[in-house]
Amino acid sequence: MYTTEMSKNPTQLGPSAAEPPELIEAFEARVANDEFIEPKDWMPEAYRKTLIRQISQHAHSEIVGMLPEGNWITRAPSLRRKAVLLAKVQDEGGHGLYLYSAAETLGTSRDDMIDALHSGKAKYSTIFNYPTLNWADIGAIGWLVDGAAIMNQVPLQRTSYGPYARAMVRVCKEESFHQRQGFEIMMQMAAGTPEQKAMAQDAMDRWWWPALMMFGPPDENSPNTAQSVRWRIKRETNDELRQKFVDVTVPQAQAIGLTVPDPDLKWDEARGHYDYGAIDWDEFWAVVKGEGPVAKERMKARTEAWEKGAWVREAAMAHAAKQAARRQKEAANG
Amino acid sequence: MANEKKEWPLWEVFIRAKNGLSHRHAGSVHAPDADIALRHARDTYTRRMEGVSIWVIRSSDIAASDPADAGPIFEPAESKVYRHPTFYVVPDHIKHI
Ligand SMILES: [Fe+2]
Ligand SMILES: [Fe+2]
């Protein structure tokens, strides 16, 4: 999802011929040995590029992810829910910032990443191109979307790039409340009036499949997975993580009386896992290309916020420059 | 204007989790000046009472050793095992040493 290959024709990863083989070998050995790579260490260009893409994509997802939920802060059904949602959305903003900082240690700049997002060059998780139609969607997002995100992010706490791994430790610590508050909303609605329960089920029906798609294309269509796993940029494959998510989430749905919208879903005793139905990958690729129901709205909200904030950023810089000049003058005269 | 550098400078953030502990690197923020850097650091890194004190320093003001020089810098200490108490053999019947 956040961390998955999101360009349909990804460039093949691999060391470049121009790089000294002894450096590559030493690097590969360190990574294979589960050592962390730190910003100033030598690393293959392809490793650096893959990380910049993955971490910035992840950061963009956190930032764009604030939009569908931020949308509901003013309409939360109680003060408690409002305070909780506000805290969650603020956390997501924080996650974006930790991740942008981690990417910057690889030599990219904040401005370049934000440009790439706003120009459409950079991708973000497809999940945020679906609309949040009613309050139950906030429950479904916390439970399913943050749940899938956690599944993805937990192994990344041991990813080979130090700053990314440290950001993930912090993110994971904060995520678990996100999932719980969403589950709590769903649990309460599912136990409420028939109308409330129907809303919860409807939200489940709409978010289940997009949540499964968050793990990215199936392994056989994910050409760089092997290299990414070898470099410890990814620690588990898309399908492994997706299966884990299904296995833990289905019993949760059953426990609160909601139905998983998949007629093919059944427990496979031999595998010790749930079998699940086919995922509509055409829909996924359409959403990746920006054809999600609200893709344009999301980018419009993002760029507008950025542009409207420009004068604040510029004024703050001008103020800082003026203060610095004043201090310098005082020091000279003092 | 992708190439025109307009972004706020980068600051490194250090947080003291509680009195008695050292400040520890938490991450970084962009800010136009120290005051705003402190404010951003507070919002970004202490939303759950992670700290009682924050330091910020402009990233460009940090001097760092080069990992490529790690050998000459750190290896000399490797052979000086006599700097550790375990280097010295003290008979079992000698106490409190
Ligand atoms: Fe997050
Ligand atoms: Fe979250």
Short mmCIF file of C-alpha atoms and ligand atoms in Angstrom, two decimals:
data_model
loop_
_atom_site.label_atom_id
_atom_site.label_comp_id
_atom_site.label_asym_id
_atom_site.label_seq_id
_atom_site.Cartn_x
_atom_site.Cartn_y
_atom_site.Cartn_z
CA MET A 1 0.00 0.00 0.00
CA TYR A 2 1.84 2.98 1.33
CA THR A 3 4.98 1.15 0.57
CA THR A 4 4.13 -0.74 -2.50
CA GLU A 5 5.16 -0.40 -6.11
CA MET A 6 2.66 1.99 -7.60
CA SER A 7 3.93 2.59 -11.09
CA LYS A 8 2.55 0.12 -13.56
CA ASN A 9 5.84 -0.31 -15.42
CA PRO A 10 8.43 -0.07 -12.71
CA THR A 11 12.04 0.19 -13.73
CA GLN A 12 14.01 -2.90 -12.88
CA LEU A 13 16.09 -2.47 -9.80
CA GLY A 14 19.62 -3.61 -9.54
CA PRO A 15 23.14 -2.40 -9.04
CA SER A 16 24.53 -0.28 -11.83
CA ALA A 17 27.69 -1.27 -13.70
CA ALA A 18 29.30 2.04 -12.82
CA GLU A 19 29.40 1.27 -9.12
CA PRO A 20 32.51 -0.33 -7.57
CA PRO A 21 31.77 -4.04 -7.05
CA GLU A 22 33.64 -4.14 -3.73
CA LEU A 23 31.41 -1.36 -2.34
CA ILE A 24 28.29 -3.11 -3.59
CA GLU A 25 29.45 -6.36 -2.07
CA ALA A 26 30.19 -4.78 1.30
CA PHE A 27 26.82 -3.05 1.24
CA GLU A 28 24.92 -6.23 0.37
CA ALA A 29 26.73 -8.08 3.15
CA ARG A 30 25.82 -5.44 5.72
CA VAL A 31 22.18 -5.50 4.70
CA ALA A 32 22.05 -9.30 4.64
CA ASN A 33 23.46 -9.19 8.15
CA ASP A 34 20.52 -6.99 9.23
CA GLU A 35 22.72 -3.99 9.86
CA PHE A 36 21.20 -0.55 9.50
CA ILE A 37 22.35 1.77 6.74
CA GLU A 38 22.68 5.39 7.86
CA PRO A 39 22.41 8.55 5.72
CA LYS A 40 26.08 9.15 5.00
CA ASP A 41 26.98 5.51 4.38
CA TRP A 42 27.74 4.43 0.85
CA MET A 43 24.71 2.87 -0.86
CA PRO A 44 23.87 1.80 -4.41
CA GLU A 45 22.05 4.47 -6.41
CA ALA A 46 19.13 2.11 -7.03
CA TYR A 47 18.73 1.57 -3.29
CA ARG A 48 18.71 5.31 -2.70
CA LYS A 49 16.21 5.94 -5.50
CA THR A 50 13.90 3.14 -4.44
CA LEU A 51 13.90 4.40 -0.88
CA ILE A 52 13.26 8.00 -1.88
CA ARG A 53 10.32 6.85 -3.96
CA GLN A 54 8.94 4.52 -1.32
CA ILE A 55 9.38 6.88 1.65
CA SER A 56 8.05 9.93 -0.18
CA GLN A 57 5.08 7.94 -1.46
CA HIS A 58 4.46 6.83 2.08
CA ALA A 59 4.71 10.43 3.32
CA HIS A 60 2.31 11.65 0.64
CA SER A 61 -0.16 8.96 1.68
CA GLU A 62 -0.11 10.16 5.28
CA ILE A 63 -0.65 13.77 4.18
CA VAL A 64 -3.38 13.08 1.62
CA GLY A 65 -4.84 10.63 4.14
CA MET A 66 -5.77 13.56 6.36
CA LEU A 67 -8.30 14.76 3.79
CA PRO A 68 -11.02 12.07 3.84
CA GLU A 69 -11.13 12.11 7.64
CA GLY A 70 -10.51 15.81 8.18
CA ASN A 71 -13.68 16.16 6.20
CA TRP A 72 -15.64 14.71 9.15
CA ILE A 73 -14.09 16.53 12.12
CA THR A 74 -16.77 19.22 12.19
CA ARG A 75 -19.51 16.61 11.90
CA ALA A 76 -18.34 14.09 14.48
CA PRO A 77 -21.36 12.91 16.50
CA SER A 78 -19.98 13.83 19.92
CA LEU A 79 -17.27 15.93 21.51
CA ARG A 80 -15.40 12.76 22.45
CA ARG A 81 -15.43 11.51 18.87
CA LYS A 82 -14.39 14.92 17.63
CA ALA A 83 -11.41 15.13 19.98
CA VAL A 84 -10.35 11.61 19.00
CA LEU A 85 -10.65 12.23 15.27
CA LEU A 86 -8.78 15.51 15.56
CA ALA A 87 -5.95 13.75 17.38
CA LYS A 88 -5.85 10.99 14.79
CA VAL A 89 -5.74 13.37 11.84
CA GLN A 90 -3.02 15.38 13.57
CA ASP A 91 -1.04 12.17 14.04
CA GLU A 92 -1.28 11.45 10.31
CA GLY A 93 0.15 14.90 9.62
CA GLY A 94 2.98 14.04 12.01
CA HIS A 95 3.58 10.73 10.23
CA GLY A 96 3.91 12.58 6.95
CA LEU A 97 6.47 14.91 8.51
CA TYR A 98 8.58 12.12 10.05
CA LEU A 99 8.65 10.43 6.67
CA TYR A 100 9.48 13.51 4.63
CA SER A 101 12.39 14.12 7.01
CA ALA A 102 13.57 10.54 6.58
CA ALA A 103 13.45 10.91 2.78
CA GLU A 104 15.36 14.18 2.99
CA THR A 105 18.32 12.38 4.58
CA LEU A 106 18.71 10.63 1.20
CA GLY A 107 19.32 13.88 -0.61
CA THR A 108 15.91 14.87 -1.90
CA SER A 109 14.29 18.12 -0.78
CA ARG A 110 10.93 18.80 0.81
CA ASP A 111 10.01 21.20 -1.99
CA ASP A 112 10.85 18.65 -4.67
CA MET A 113 8.73 15.99 -3.01
CA ILE A 114 5.79 18.32 -2.61
CA ASP A 115 6.14 19.46 -6.22
CA ALA A 116 6.12 15.83 -7.32
CA LEU A 117 2.91 15.19 -5.39
CA HIS A 118 1.12 18.28 -6.66
CA SER A 119 2.19 17.78 -10.26
CA GLY A 120 0.86 14.22 -10.17
CA LYS A 121 4.30 12.72 -10.73
CA ALA A 122 4.39 11.09 -7.31
CA LYS A 123 1.77 8.60 -6.24
CA TYR A 124 0.05 8.10 -2.93
CA SER A 125 -2.01 5.23 -1.63
CA THR A 126 -5.04 4.57 -3.81
CA ILE A 127 -7.22 4.17 -0.74
CA PHE A 128 -7.54 7.92 -0.26
CA ASN A 129 -9.19 8.37 -3.63
CA TYR A 130 -12.40 6.88 -2.26
CA PRO A 131 -15.00 9.19 -0.73
CA THR A 132 -16.07 9.23 2.92
CA LEU A 133 -19.84 9.34 2.60
CA ASN A 134 -20.99 9.14 6.19
CA TRP A 135 -19.82 8.74 9.78
CA ALA A 136 -19.56 4.95 9.54
CA ASP A 137 -16.82 5.46 6.96
CA ILE A 138 -14.69 7.02 9.68
CA GLY A 139 -15.08 3.83 11.68
CA ALA A 140 -14.29 1.66 8.65
CA ILE A 141 -11.21 3.72 7.80
CA GLY A 142 -9.75 3.52 11.28
CA TRP A 143 -10.42 -0.17 11.59
CA LEU A 144 -9.64 -1.40 8.06
CA VAL A 145 -7.42 1.23 6.46
CA ASP A 146 -5.28 1.93 9.51
CA GLY A 147 -5.40 -1.79 10.24
CA ALA A 148 -3.94 -2.56 6.82
CA ALA A 149 -1.43 0.25 7.27
CA ILE A 150 -0.27 -1.22 10.57
CA MET A 151 0.14 -4.65 8.98
CA ASN A 152 2.37 -3.03 6.41
CA GLN A 153 4.30 -0.78 8.73
CA VAL A 154 5.13 -3.15 11.56
CA PRO A 155 7.75 -5.10 9.56
CA LEU A 156 9.20 -1.81 8.32
CA GLN A 157 10.38 -1.01 11.82
CA ARG A 158 13.22 -3.37 10.89
CA THR A 159 13.76 -1.97 7.42
CA SER A 160 17.44 -1.56 6.51
CA TYR A 161 17.50 2.22 6.25
CA GLY A 162 17.94 3.64 9.75
CA PRO A 163 15.97 6.90 9.48
CA TYR A 164 13.05 5.07 7.83
CA ALA A 165 13.05 2.35 10.46
CA ARG A 166 13.10 4.92 13.28
CA ALA A 167 10.23 6.85 11.71
CA MET A 168 8.28 3.59 11.49
CA VAL A 169 8.84 2.81 15.16
CA ARG A 170 7.30 6.13 16.08
CA VAL A 171 4.47 5.73 13.56
CA CYS A 172 3.58 2.23 14.75
CA LYS A 173 3.41 3.38 18.35
CA GLU A 174 0.84 5.95 17.34
CA GLU A 175 -1.16 3.85 14.89
CA SER A 176 -2.70 1.36 17.25
CA PHE A 177 -5.06 3.92 18.74
CA HIS A 178 -6.16 4.81 15.22
CA GLN A 179 -7.30 1.30 14.56
CA ARG A 180 -8.95 0.90 17.95
CA GLN A 181 -10.96 4.09 17.72
CA GLY A 182 -12.24 3.00 14.30
CA PHE A 183 -13.14 -0.44 15.55
CA GLU A 184 -14.91 1.12 18.51
CA ILE A 185 -17.04 3.24 16.16
CA MET A 186 -17.95 0.17 14.11
CA MET A 187 -18.64 -1.94 17.17
CA GLN A 188 -20.95 0.68 18.59
CA MET A 189 -22.82 1.22 15.34
CA ALA A 190 -23.12 -2.51 14.71
CA ALA A 191 -24.75 -2.84 18.14
CA GLY A 192 -26.98 0.20 17.58
CA THR A 193 -30.31 0.69 15.81
CA PRO A 194 -30.99 -1.31 12.63
CA GLU A 195 -30.24 1.85 10.64
CA GLN A 196 -26.90 2.29 12.40
CA LYS A 197 -25.99 -1.32 11.84
CA ALA A 198 -26.90 -1.00 8.16
CA MET A 199 -24.63 2.03 7.90
CA ALA A 200 -21.77 0.10 9.46
CA GLN A 201 -22.32 -2.82 7.08
CA ASP A 202 -22.52 -0.50 4.09
CA ALA A 203 -19.21 1.13 5.07
CA MET A 204 -17.66 -2.32 5.51
CA ASP A 205 -18.95 -3.31 2.05
CA ARG A 206 -17.38 -0.28 0.42
CA TRP A 207 -14.02 -0.29 2.25
CA TRP A 208 -13.18 -4.00 2.42
CA TRP A 209 -11.88 -4.46 -1.11
CA PRO A 210 -10.03 -1.15 -1.32
CA ALA A 211 -8.37 -2.08 1.99
CA LEU A 212 -7.18 -5.39 0.51
CA MET A 213 -5.83 -3.51 -2.50
CA MET A 214 -3.74 -1.36 -0.19
CA PHE A 215 -1.19 -4.16 -0.04
CA GLY A 216 -0.47 -3.68 -3.72
CA PRO A 217 -0.50 -5.97 -6.74
CA PRO A 218 -0.10 -9.72 -6.30
CA ASP A 219 3.47 -10.91 -5.93
CA GLU A 220 3.71 -12.24 -9.48
CA ASN A 221 3.00 -8.72 -10.80
CA SER A 222 5.37 -7.04 -8.43
CA PRO A 223 8.69 -7.35 -10.25
CA ASN A 224 10.81 -5.52 -7.71
CA THR A 225 9.60 -7.30 -4.62
CA ALA A 226 12.48 -9.79 -4.61
CA GLN A 227 15.13 -7.08 -4.79
CA SER A 228 13.33 -4.96 -2.20
CA VAL A 229 13.08 -7.91 0.15
CA ARG A 230 16.76 -8.67 -0.40
CA TRP A 231 17.65 -5.10 0.46
CA ARG A 232 15.37 -5.27 3.50
CA ILE A 233 13.42 -2.29 2.15
CA LYS A 234 10.43 -4.54 2.26
CA ARG A 235 10.32 -7.34 4.76
CA GLU A 236 7.30 -9.28 3.59
CA THR A 237 5.61 -9.59 0.20
CA ASN A 238 2.29 -7.98 -0.72
CA ASP A 239 0.41 -11.27 -0.70
CA GLU A 240 1.88 -12.39 2.63
CA LEU A 241 0.79 -9.17 4.29
CA ARG A 242 -2.63 -9.25 2.63
CA GLN A 243 -3.22 -12.78 3.91
CA LYS A 244 -2.23 -11.77 7.43
CA PHE A 245 -4.65 -8.88 7.29
CA VAL A 246 -7.53 -11.07 6.14
CA ASP A 247 -6.76 -13.65 8.80
CA VAL A 248 -6.87 -11.19 11.69
CA THR A 249 -9.70 -9.01 10.41
CA VAL A 250 -12.34 -11.60 9.51
CA PRO A 251 -12.81 -12.78 13.12
CA GLN A 252 -13.07 -9.15 14.25
CA ALA A 253 -15.89 -8.56 11.77
CA GLN A 254 -17.65 -11.71 12.91
CA ALA A 255 -17.31 -10.69 16.54
CA ILE A 256 -19.29 -7.51 15.97
CA GLY A 257 -21.82 -9.10 13.64
CA LEU A 258 -20.68 -7.58 10.35
CA THR A 259 -20.40 -9.57 7.14
CA VAL A 260 -17.26 -9.51 5.03
CA PRO A 261 -18.50 -8.73 1.50
CA ASP A 262 -16.82 -11.71 -0.13
CA PRO A 263 -18.91 -14.77 -1.05
CA ASP A 264 -15.73 -16.80 -1.66
CA LEU A 265 -14.35 -16.18 1.79
CA LYS A 266 -13.84 -19.40 3.72
CA TRP A 267 -11.49 -20.87 6.28
CA ASP A 268 -9.04 -23.28 4.72
CA GLU A 269 -8.21 -25.81 7.39
CA ALA A 270 -5.27 -27.27 5.47
CA ARG A 271 -3.58 -23.92 4.85
CA GLY A 272 -4.53 -22.53 8.21
CA HIS A 273 -5.66 -19.35 6.47
CA TYR A 274 -8.77 -17.78 5.02
CA ASP A 275 -9.22 -18.14 1.28
CA TYR A 276 -10.60 -14.98 -0.25
CA GLY A 277 -12.12 -14.02 -3.58
CA ALA A 278 -10.46 -12.42 -6.60
CA ILE A 279 -9.50 -8.78 -6.34
CA ASP A 280 -10.53 -6.40 -9.12
CA TRP A 281 -7.09 -5.20 -10.21
CA ASP A 282 -8.47 -3.16 -13.10
CA GLU A 283 -10.13 -0.96 -10.52
CA PHE A 284 -6.84 -0.72 -8.62
CA TRP A 285 -4.86 0.41 -11.67
CA ALA A 286 -7.55 2.87 -12.63
CA VAL A 287 -7.34 4.39 -9.15
CA VAL A 288 -3.52 4.43 -9.29
CA LYS A 289 -3.79 6.45 -12.49
CA GLY A 290 -5.83 9.00 -10.61
CA GLU A 291 -9.25 7.85 -11.67
CA GLY A 292 -10.52 7.25 -8.16
CA PRO A 293 -13.91 8.76 -7.39
CA VAL A 294 -12.42 11.77 -5.65
CA ALA A 295 -8.82 11.89 -6.93
CA LYS A 296 -9.21 15.33 -8.46
CA GLU A 297 -10.89 16.70 -5.38
CA ARG A 298 -8.03 15.43 -3.18
CA MET A 299 -5.32 17.03 -5.30
CA LYS A 300 -7.29 20.23 -5.57
CA ALA A 301 -7.60 20.42 -1.78
CA ARG A 302 -3.87 19.73 -1.39
CA THR A 303 -2.62 22.26 -3.91
CA GLU A 304 -5.06 24.90 -2.69
CA ALA A 305 -3.89 24.49 0.89
CA TRP A 306 -0.29 24.75 -0.30
CA GLU A 307 -0.88 27.81 -2.43
CA LYS A 308 -3.00 29.59 0.14
CA GLY A 309 -0.27 29.00 2.72
CA ALA A 310 2.47 30.44 0.49
CA TRP A 311 2.21 33.97 1.88
CA VAL A 312 2.58 32.63 5.44
CA ARG A 313 5.73 30.72 4.53
CA GLU A 314 7.17 33.71 2.74
CA ALA A 315 6.26 36.18 5.48
CA ALA A 316 7.81 33.94 8.14
CA MET A 317 11.03 33.75 6.14
CA ALA A 318 11.09 37.52 5.65
CA HIS A 319 10.49 38.03 9.36
CA ALA A 320 13.29 35.62 10.27
CA ALA A 321 15.69 37.40 7.89
CA LYS A 322 14.78 40.77 9.39
CA GLN A 323 15.27 39.53 12.94
CA ALA A 324 18.62 37.99 12.03
CA ALA A 325 19.77 41.25 10.44
CA ARG A 326 18.70 43.19 13.52
CA ARG A 327 20.57 40.85 15.83
CA GLN A 328 23.67 41.14 13.69
CA LYS A 329 23.49 44.92 13.77
CA GLU A 330 23.02 44.96 17.52
CA ALA A 331 25.98 42.64 17.95
CA ALA A 332 28.10 44.90 15.76
CA ASN A 333 27.08 48.00 17.73
CA GLY A 334 27.16 46.27 21.11
CA MET B 1 9.29 26.77 -9.37
CA ALA B 2 10.83 23.46 -8.51
CA ASN B 3 14.40 24.72 -8.61
CA GLU B 4 13.94 27.95 -6.74
CA LYS B 5 14.81 27.10 -3.14
CA LYS B 6 12.08 28.60 -1.08
CA GLU B 7 11.71 26.00 1.60
CA TRP B 8 12.31 26.76 5.24
CA PRO B 9 15.66 25.58 6.57
CA LEU B 10 15.95 22.24 8.30
CA TRP B 11 16.41 21.92 12.07
CA GLU B 12 17.39 18.87 14.09
CA VAL B 13 15.26 18.22 17.14
CA PHE B 14 16.54 16.84 20.45
CA ILE B 15 14.21 15.94 23.28
CA ARG B 16 14.78 15.28 26.95
CA ALA B 17 12.23 12.63 27.87
CA LYS B 18 12.45 13.49 31.57
CA ASN B 19 14.79 15.22 33.92
CA GLY B 20 17.80 13.07 34.63
CA LEU B 21 18.11 11.95 31.00
CA SER B 22 20.07 13.55 28.17
CA HIS B 23 18.42 15.17 25.20
CA ARG B 24 18.15 12.66 22.41
CA HIS B 25 17.74 13.14 18.67
CA ALA B 26 14.07 12.79 17.73
CA GLY B 27 13.99 13.91 14.09
CA SER B 28 13.87 17.14 12.18
CA VAL B 29 11.53 19.94 11.19
CA HIS B 30 11.53 22.80 8.73
CA ALA B 31 11.17 26.28 10.20
CA PRO B 32 12.15 29.84 9.32
CA ASP B 33 13.66 30.53 12.76
CA ALA B 34 14.41 28.98 16.13
CA ASP B 35 11.11 30.02 17.75
CA ILE B 36 9.01 28.38 15.08
CA ALA B 37 11.35 25.40 14.97
CA LEU B 38 10.66 24.86 18.69
CA ARG B 39 6.95 25.17 18.13
CA HIS B 40 6.97 22.75 15.23
CA ALA B 41 9.14 20.34 17.18
CA ARG B 42 6.64 20.43 20.01
CA ASP B 43 3.69 19.69 17.69
CA THR B 44 5.56 17.07 15.71
CA TYR B 45 7.48 15.15 18.38
CA THR B 46 5.78 15.65 21.74
CA ARG B 47 2.08 14.98 21.18
CA ARG B 48 2.16 12.26 23.84
CA MET B 49 4.24 13.79 26.60
CA GLU B 50 7.46 12.48 25.08
CA GLY B 51 9.44 15.32 26.55
CA VAL B 52 10.05 17.98 29.16
CA SER B 53 12.60 19.96 27.17
CA ILE B 54 13.42 20.52 23.49
CA TRP B 55 16.59 21.63 21.74
CA VAL B 56 16.65 22.60 18.10
CA ILE B 57 19.72 23.30 16.02
CA ARG B 58 20.02 24.14 12.36
CA SER B 59 21.02 20.98 10.53
CA SER B 60 23.59 22.92 8.53
CA ASP B 61 25.38 23.83 11.80
CA ILE B 62 26.09 20.23 12.69
CA ALA B 63 29.56 18.91 11.94
CA ALA B 64 29.63 15.15 11.56
CA SER B 65 32.35 12.56 11.16
CA ASP B 66 32.50 10.83 7.80
CA PRO B 67 31.53 7.12 7.87
CA ALA B 68 34.35 6.53 5.37
CA ASP B 69 36.78 7.62 8.11
CA ALA B 70 35.24 5.34 10.71
CA GLY B 71 38.34 3.12 10.58
CA PRO B 72 41.01 5.68 11.45
CA ILE B 73 38.69 7.38 13.94
CA PHE B 74 37.35 4.45 15.91
CA GLU B 75 39.68 1.52 15.36
CA PRO B 76 42.49 2.81 17.61
CA ALA B 77 40.18 2.23 20.58
CA GLU B 78 39.66 -1.38 19.55
CA SER B 79 43.11 -2.54 20.66
CA LYS B 80 43.00 -0.76 24.00
CA VAL B 81 41.20 -3.40 25.95
CA TYR B 82 43.09 -2.34 29.10
CA ARG B 83 40.65 0.56 29.28
CA HIS B 84 38.00 -1.88 30.48
CA PRO B 85 37.87 -3.34 33.98
CA THR B 86 37.42 -6.86 32.60
CA PHE B 87 41.04 -6.71 31.35
CA TYR B 88 42.35 -7.11 34.89
CA VAL B 89 42.34 -10.40 36.74
CA VAL B 90 41.47 -10.10 40.39
CA PRO B 91 41.48 -13.24 42.57
CA ASP B 92 38.06 -14.39 43.72
CA HIS B 93 38.72 -13.77 47.40
CA ILE B 94 39.34 -10.07 46.82
CA LYS B 95 36.04 -8.26 47.33
CA HIS B 96 34.59 -4.84 46.55
CA ILE B 97 36.88 -4.03 43.65
FE FE C 1 -0.35 7.19 9.70
FE FE C 2 -3.20 6.12 11.13
#
